[in-house]
CSV table of C-alpha atoms in Angstrom, one decimal:
chain,number,residue,atom,x,y,z
A,18,MET,CA,-25.1,-130.6,-93.3
A,19,ALA,CA,-23.8,-126.7,-93.0
A,20,LYS,CA,-26.4,-124.6,-90.5
A,21,ASP,CA,-28.9,-121.6,-91.7
A,22,THR,CA,-29.6,-124.4,-94.6
A,23,LEU,CA,-33.5,-126.3,-94.1
A,24,THR,CA,-33.2,-129.8,-93.1
A,25,HIS,CA,-36.0,-132.3,-92.4
A,26,PHE,CA,-36.6,-133.2,-89.0
A,27,THR,CA,-37.7,-136.5,-88.0
A,28,LYS,CA,-40.6,-136.9,-85.8
A,29,GLU,CA,-38.1,-136.9,-82.7
A,30,GLU,CA,-36.3,-134.8,-83.3
A,31,SER,CA,-39.6,-132.7,-83.8
A,32,LYS,CA,-40.4,-133.4,-80.3
A,33,THR,CA,-37.1,-132.5,-79.0
A,34,ILE,CA,-36.8,-129.3,-80.6
A,35,GLU,CA,-40.3,-128.3,-79.5
A,36,ILE,CA,-39.3,-128.9,-75.9
A,37,LEU,CA,-36.6,-127.1,-76.8
A,38,VAL,CA,-38.4,-124.2,-77.9
A,39,GLN,CA,-40.8,-124.1,-75.7
A,40,LYS,CA,-38.6,-123.8,-72.8
A,41,SER,CA,-36.2,-121.6,-74.7
A,42,ASP,CA,-33.2,-120.0,-72.2
A,43,SER,CA,-34.4,-122.6,-69.8
A,44,ILE,CA,-32.8,-125.5,-68.9
A,45,VAL,CA,-34.9,-128.7,-70.3
A,46,SER,CA,-33.5,-131.8,-68.2
A,47,ARG,CA,-33.0,-135.2,-70.2
A,48,ASP,CA,-36.4,-136.4,-68.6
A,49,GLU,CA,-38.1,-133.7,-70.2
A,50,ILE,CA,-36.9,-134.8,-73.1
A,51,ALA,CA,-37.9,-138.4,-73.3
A,52,GLN,CA,-41.3,-137.6,-71.9
A,53,ALA,CA,-41.6,-134.9,-74.8
A,54,VAL,CA,-40.0,-137.7,-77.2
A,55,TRP,CA,-41.6,-141.3,-76.1
A,56,GLY,CA,-44.8,-139.6,-74.0
A,57,GLU,CA,-45.9,-142.3,-71.6
A,58,ARG,CA,-43.4,-145.1,-72.4
A,59,TRP,CA,-40.6,-143.0,-71.9
A,60,LEU,CA,-40.1,-145.1,-68.6
A,61,LYS,CA,-39.5,-148.0,-70.6
A,62,LYS,CA,-38.0,-146.6,-74.1
A,63,TYR,CA,-35.6,-144.1,-72.2
A,64,SER,CA,-32.0,-144.4,-73.5
A,65,ASP,CA,-29.2,-142.0,-72.6
A,66,TRP,CA,-27.1,-143.2,-76.2
A,67,GLN,CA,-30.5,-141.9,-77.9
A,68,ILE,CA,-31.0,-138.8,-76.2
A,69,ASP,CA,-27.3,-138.2,-76.8
A,70,ARG,CA,-28.0,-138.4,-80.4
A,71,LEU,CA,-31.0,-136.6,-80.9
A,72,ILE,CA,-29.7,-133.9,-79.4
A,73,TYR,CA,-26.1,-134.1,-81.6
A,74,LEU,CA,-28.8,-134.5,-84.5
A,75,VAL,CA,-31.0,-131.0,-83.6
A,76,ARG,CA,-27.4,-129.1,-83.5
A,77,ARG,CA,-26.6,-130.2,-86.7
A,78,LYS,CA,-29.7,-128.9,-87.8
A,79,LEU,CA,-30.3,-125.4,-86.2
A,80,SER,CA,-29.4,-122.4,-87.4
A,81,SER,CA,-26.2,-120.9,-86.6
A,82,LYS,CA,-28.4,-118.0,-84.6
A,83,TYR,CA,-28.5,-120.3,-82.1
A,84,THR,CA,-27.3,-123.4,-79.8
A,85,VAL,CA,-28.1,-126.0,-77.9
A,86,LYS,CA,-25.6,-125.7,-74.8
A,87,THR,CA,-25.2,-128.7,-72.5
A,88,ILE,CA,-25.7,-127.4,-68.4
A,89,ARG,CA,-23.8,-130.3,-66.7
A,90,ASN,CA,-25.6,-132.4,-64.7
A,91,ARG,CA,-29.0,-130.6,-65.5
A,92,GLY,CA,-29.9,-130.5,-69.0
A,93,TYR,CA,-30.5,-128.9,-72.1
A,94,VAL,CA,-30.9,-125.3,-73.2
A,95,LEU,CA,-31.7,-123.5,-76.4
A,96,ILE,CA,-30.3,-120.1,-76.5
A,97,SER,CA,-29.7,-117.2,-79.4
A,98,SER,CA,-25.9,-116.2,-79.9
A,99,LYS,CA,-26.0,-113.1,-78.0
A,100,SER,CA,-28.0,-113.9,-75.3
A,101,SER,CA,-27.3,-115.1,-71.6
A,102,ILE,CA,-28.9,-118.1,-69.6
A,103,PRO,CA,-32.1,-116.4,-68.0
A,104,SER,CA,-33.9,-117.8,-64.5
A,105,THR,CA,-37.5,-117.6,-66.1
A,106,PRO,CA,-39.2,-119.3,-68.8
A,107,THR,CA,-40.4,-117.8,-71.8
A,108,PHE,CA,-43.5,-117.3,-72.6
A,109,PRO,CA,-46.2,-119.7,-74.6
A,110,VAL,CA,-47.1,-119.6,-78.4
A,111,GLU,CA,-48.6,-116.4,-79.4
A,112,GLY,CA,-52.0,-115.7,-80.9
A,113,THR,CA,-54.8,-118.5,-81.8
A,114,VAL,CA,-53.7,-122.1,-80.9
A,115,PRO,CA,-55.6,-124.5,-82.8
A,116,THR,CA,-58.1,-126.8,-80.7
A,117,GLN,CA,-58.4,-130.6,-81.1
A,118,ALA,CA,-61.4,-130.8,-82.7
A,119,TYR,CA,-60.2,-127.6,-85.4
A,120,LEU,CA,-57.5,-130.0,-86.3
A,121,GLU,CA,-59.4,-132.8,-87.1
A,122,TYR,CA,-61.9,-130.6,-89.2
A,123,MET,CA,-59.6,-129.5,-90.9
A,124,SER,CA,-58.0,-132.7,-91.8
A,125,ASN,CA,-61.3,-134.4,-93.3
A,126,PRO,CA,-61.4,-133.8,-96.9
A,127,GLN,CA,-65.3,-134.5,-96.3
A,128,ASN,CA,-66.0,-131.2,-94.4
A,129,PRO,CA,-66.1,-127.5,-96.3
A,130,ARG,CA,-63.0,-125.9,-95.5
A,131,LYS,CA,-60.9,-123.4,-97.1
A,132,VAL,CA,-57.4,-124.8,-98.8
A,133,LEU,CA,-54.8,-124.4,-100.7
A,134,THR,CA,-57.1,-126.1,-104.1
A,135,ASP,CA,-59.2,-123.6,-103.6
A,136,LEU,CA,-56.6,-121.0,-103.8
A,137,PHE,CA,-55.2,-122.4,-106.6
A,138,SER,CA,-58.4,-122.8,-108.5
A,139,VAL,CA,-59.2,-119.1,-108.0
A,140,ALA,CA,-56.0,-118.2,-109.0
A,141,LYS,CA,-56.1,-120.2,-111.9
A,142,LYS,CA,-59.6,-119.2,-113.2
A,143,GLU,CA,-58.7,-115.4,-112.5
A,144,LYS,CA,-55.8,-115.4,-114.7
A,145,ILE,CA,-53.5,-114.8,-111.3
A,146,ILE,CA,-51.5,-118.2,-111.7
A,147,ILE,CA,-50.0,-116.8,-114.6
A,148,ASN,CA,-48.5,-113.8,-112.6
A,149,ILE,CA,-46.7,-116.7,-110.1
A,150,LYS,CA,-42.9,-117.2,-111.2
A,151,HIS,CA,-42.0,-120.8,-111.2
A,152,PRO,CA,-40.5,-121.3,-107.5
A,153,LYS,CA,-37.7,-123.3,-106.7
A,154,LEU,CA,-38.3,-123.3,-102.9
A,155,ILE,CA,-41.6,-122.4,-101.4
A,156,LEU,CA,-42.6,-121.9,-97.6
A,157,VAL,CA,-45.8,-123.2,-96.9
A,158,VAL,CA,-47.2,-121.3,-93.3
A,159,ASN,CA,-49.1,-123.2,-90.6
A,160,SER,CA,-51.5,-125.4,-92.6
A,161,PHE,CA,-53.4,-127.7,-91.1
A,162,SER,CA,-54.4,-129.4,-93.6
A,163,ALA,CA,-52.9,-132.3,-94.8
A,164,ASP,CA,-53.9,-132.4,-98.3
A,165,ASN,CA,-52.4,-129.3,-99.1
A,166,VAL,CA,-49.5,-131.6,-99.8
A,167,ASN,CA,-51.1,-133.0,-102.5
A,168,ALA,CA,-52.7,-129.4,-103.9
A,169,ILE,CA,-48.5,-128.1,-103.7
A,170,ALA,CA,-47.7,-131.3,-105.9
A,171,LYS,CA,-50.3,-130.8,-107.7
A,172,TYR,CA,-50.2,-127.1,-109.0
A,173,LEU,CA,-46.6,-126.6,-108.1
A,174,SER,CA,-44.5,-129.2,-109.0
A,175,GLY,CA,-40.9,-129.7,-109.6
A,176,SER,CA,-40.1,-127.1,-106.3
A,177,GLU,CA,-39.1,-128.0,-103.5
A,178,VAL,CA,-41.4,-127.4,-100.3
A,179,TYR,CA,-41.3,-126.8,-96.8
A,180,PHE,CA,-44.6,-126.9,-94.3
A,181,SER,CA,-43.8,-124.9,-91.1
A,182,ASN,CA,-45.6,-125.0,-88.2
A,183,PHE,CA,-45.5,-124.3,-84.4
A,184,ASP,CA,-47.8,-127.2,-84.2
A,185,SER,CA,-46.5,-130.7,-83.6
A,186,ARG,CA,-49.5,-132.4,-84.2
A,187,ALA,CA,-50.3,-130.4,-87.4
A,188,LEU,CA,-46.3,-131.6,-88.9
A,189,ILE,CA,-46.9,-135.3,-87.8
A,190,LEU,CA,-49.9,-135.1,-90.6
A,191,HIS,CA,-48.2,-133.3,-92.8
A,192,GLN,CA,-45.1,-135.6,-92.5
A,193,TYR,CA,-47.6,-138.6,-92.9
A,194,GLN,CA,-49.1,-137.4,-96.0
A,195,ILE,CA,-45.3,-136.5,-97.4
A,196,ASP,CA,-44.2,-140.0,-96.8
A,197,LYS,CA,-47.7,-141.7,-97.8
A,198,LEU,CA,-47.4,-139.7,-101.8
A,199,GLY,CA,-42.9,-140.5,-101.6
A,200,LEU,CA,-42.0,-136.4,-102.0
A,201,PRO,CA,-38.4,-136.6,-101.5
A,202,LEU,CA,-38.8,-132.5,-101.8
A,203,PHE,CA,-41.2,-131.8,-99.6
A,204,HIS,CA,-40.2,-131.4,-95.7
A,205,ALA,CA,-42.2,-130.9,-92.8
A,206,VAL,CA,-40.4,-128.1,-90.4
A,207,PHE,CA,-40.6,-126.5,-87.0
A,208,ASP,CA,-40.7,-122.9,-86.8
A,209,ASP,CA,-42.7,-120.4,-85.5
A,210,LEU,CA,-42.9,-117.7,-88.6
A,211,ARG,CA,-43.4,-114.8,-85.9
A,212,HIS,CA,-40.0,-115.2,-84.3
A,213,SER,CA,-38.7,-117.5,-87.4
A,214,ARG,CA,-35.4,-119.4,-87.0
A,215,LEU,CA,-35.3,-119.8,-90.9
A,216,ALA,CA,-32.4,-118.2,-92.7
A,217,ASP,CA,-32.8,-115.0,-94.5
A,218,ALA,CA,-33.4,-115.1,-98.7
A,219,THR,CA,-34.3,-118.4,-99.0
A,220,PHE,CA,-37.5,-118.8,-100.6
A,221,ASP,CA,-38.8,-117.8,-104.1
A,222,LEU,CA,-42.8,-118.4,-102.9
A,223,ILE,CA,-44.3,-118.6,-99.8
A,224,ILE,CA,-47.8,-119.1,-99.2
A,225,ASN,CA,-50.2,-117.7,-95.7
A,226,ASP,CA,-53.4,-119.4,-96.5
A,227,PHE,CA,-55.5,-117.4,-93.6
A,228,ARG,CA,-52.8,-117.9,-91.1
A,229,LEU,CA,-52.8,-114.0,-90.1
A,230,ASN,CA,-56.1,-114.5,-88.7
A,231,PHE,CA,-54.5,-116.5,-85.6
A,232,ASN,CA,-52.4,-113.8,-84.7
A,233,THR,CA,-54.2,-111.5,-82.3
A,234,THR,CA,-52.5,-108.1,-82.4
A,235,HIS,CA,-51.5,-105.9,-84.6
A,236,SER,CA,-47.5,-106.5,-83.3
A,237,GLN,CA,-48.0,-110.3,-84.1
A,238,ASN,CA,-49.1,-109.6,-87.5
A,239,GLN,CA,-46.1,-106.8,-88.3
A,240,GLN,CA,-43.6,-109.7,-87.0
A,241,SER,CA,-45.3,-112.2,-89.5
A,242,MET,CA,-45.1,-110.1,-92.5
A,243,GLU,CA,-41.6,-108.8,-91.8
A,244,ASN,CA,-40.2,-112.3,-91.6
A,245,ILE,CA,-41.6,-113.2,-95.0
A,246,PHE,CA,-40.2,-110.3,-96.3
A,247,ARG,CA,-37.1,-111.3,-94.5
A,248,LEU,CA,-37.0,-114.9,-95.7
A,249,LEU,CA,-38.0,-113.9,-99.4
A,250,LYS,CA,-35.2,-113.8,-102.3
A,251,ALA,CA,-35.5,-110.4,-104.1
A,252,LYS,CA,-38.3,-110.2,-106.5
A,253,GLY,CA,-39.7,-113.4,-104.1
A,254,GLN,CA,-43.6,-113.5,-103.8
A,255,VAL,CA,-46.0,-114.2,-101.4
A,256,LEU,CA,-49.6,-116.0,-101.7
A,257,VAL,CA,-51.8,-114.4,-98.7
A,258,SER,CA,-55.3,-115.1,-98.1
A,259,VAL,CA,-57.1,-113.3,-95.0
A,260,VAL,CA,-60.7,-112.9,-93.5
A,261,ILE,CA,-61.9,-109.6,-93.5
A,262,ASP,CA,-63.5,-107.2,-91.1
A,263,PRO,CA,-66.7,-105.9,-93.2
A,264,ARG,CA,-66.9,-102.8,-91.7
A,265,TYR,CA,-64.6,-101.5,-94.3
A,266,LYS,CA,-64.6,-97.9,-92.6
A,267,SER,CA,-64.3,-98.8,-89.4
A,268,LEU,CA,-62.4,-96.7,-87.1
A,269,ARG,CA,-61.1,-99.4,-85.2
A,270,LEU,CA,-58.2,-99.9,-87.6
A,271,PHE,CA,-55.7,-101.7,-85.1
A,272,GLN,CA,-58.7,-103.3,-83.1
A,273,PRO,CA,-59.6,-106.7,-84.3
A,274,TRP,CA,-62.9,-108.0,-85.1
A,275,THR,CA,-63.4,-111.9,-84.0
A,276,PHE,CA,-65.1,-114.3,-86.2
A,277,GLN,CA,-65.9,-118.5,-86.3
A,278,ALA,CA,-66.7,-120.4,-89.5
A,279,GLN,CA,-67.7,-123.4,-89.8
A,280,GLU,CA,-64.6,-125.1,-88.3
A,281,GLY,CA,-65.4,-123.8,-85.2
A,282,LEU,CA,-62.7,-121.9,-83.9
A,283,THR,CA,-63.0,-118.3,-83.0
A,284,ARG,CA,-60.0,-116.0,-84.6
A,285,PHE,CA,-59.3,-112.4,-85.4
A,286,CYS,CA,-59.6,-110.0,-88.6
A,287,PHE,CA,-58.9,-106.6,-89.6
A,288,THR,CA,-60.1,-104.3,-92.7
A,289,ALA,CA,-59.4,-104.8,-95.9
A,290,ILE,CA,-57.9,-101.4,-96.0
A,291,TYR,CA,-55.7,-102.3,-92.6
A,292,TYR,CA,-54.3,-106.0,-94.9
A,293,GLN,CA,-53.3,-103.8,-97.3
A,294,LYS,CA,-51.5,-100.9,-95.6
A,295,LEU,CA,-49.6,-103.8,-93.5
A,296,PHE,CA,-48.4,-105.2,-96.5
A,297,GLN,CA,-47.2,-102.0,-98.3
A,298,ASP,CA,-45.9,-101.0,-94.9
A,299,SER,CA,-44.1,-104.0,-94.8
A,300,GLY,CA,-42.1,-103.7,-97.8
A,301,PHE,CA,-44.3,-105.4,-100.4
A,302,LYS,CA,-46.2,-104.2,-103.4
A,303,ILE,CA,-49.6,-105.6,-104.2
A,304,ILE,CA,-49.4,-107.4,-107.7
A,305,ALA,CA,-52.9,-108.7,-107.7
A,306,ASP,CA,-56.0,-107.7,-105.0
A,307,PHE,CA,-58.4,-111.1,-106.1
A,308,ASP,CA,-61.3,-114.0,-105.1
A,309,GLN,CA,-63.2,-110.9,-103.0
A,310,LYS,CA,-66.4,-112.8,-100.8
A,311,ASN,CA,-68.9,-110.4,-98.9
A,312,GLY,CA,-69.2,-114.0,-96.5
A,313,ASN,CA,-72.3,-114.7,-94.6
A,314,SER,CA,-72.8,-115.9,-91.0
A,315,TRP,CA,-70.8,-119.1,-91.6
A,316,HIS,CA,-68.7,-118.0,-94.9
A,317,PRO,CA,-66.9,-114.7,-93.4
A,318,PRO,CA,-65.7,-112.2,-95.9
A,319,TYR,CA,-62.2,-112.4,-97.2
A,320,ARG,CA,-59.9,-111.6,-100.0
A,321,ARG,CA,-56.9,-113.0,-101.3
A,322,TYR,CA,-53.6,-111.2,-102.4
A,323,LEU,CA,-50.6,-112.0,-104.8
A,324,LEU,CA,-47.5,-109.6,-103.1
A,325,GLU,CA,-43.7,-109.3,-104.0
A,326,LYS,CA,-40.8,-108.1,-102.3
């Protein structure tokens, strides 16, 4: 398949690209790739041929902006087309990283959660959904609830859907659900929105359901929204939900407030005014501001928006 097109990564390919991304611009040995792919069984499972094949497949599916170079007798390195190979490793994933307890909580349908079924239900109730153009290509950013696959299949059937995430645990859960439901147009792909490697002007609709709250700084929010704008086609739309700082007139415009809901994971939020300005400064038009909840101690206040490029 041509580069710069979206392609499904298998579980082993995802593990391979994950270790390459984690050590971007640094050399990754064949042993490190084997450990990432096969875990504790890597010595028994080790296969030079299999590693060669994984690297070959990953190279074919990467954007043309990036390449995997072979460093003879040392390993492989993932670099951008404009960079040289530095001697220092890159930084880990920015922002809040989900704990195992959070992932297990969000994966259990019996727990009180905010998931895409809630988003679509309220969008239908408030007649927001009629403003959503029928999308051919959808990107769902950092979903941690595998039943979101079911929700998209129900409310936006017929669309091709990509669930992107920087967390391999979440990708595995979503790919399992996709395979279980037999959805050939659904895919789980490794990507960090803040440094997205996906191609420009690809999607008709991007769904970011409370994922901005995993960012810890204004800069990370800017990166997220700028990449969403870049990834959207002309007139593309965004459904975004955010927990908000209840201090509406807070002077701490660019200083986040922390919150913790029933999932037990501390995250960050800003004021409603802040988010509206963030969306507009990123080039978006706010089509609708809906489902405004004041919240309480375990149900923080939040808002949802429909944006258009």
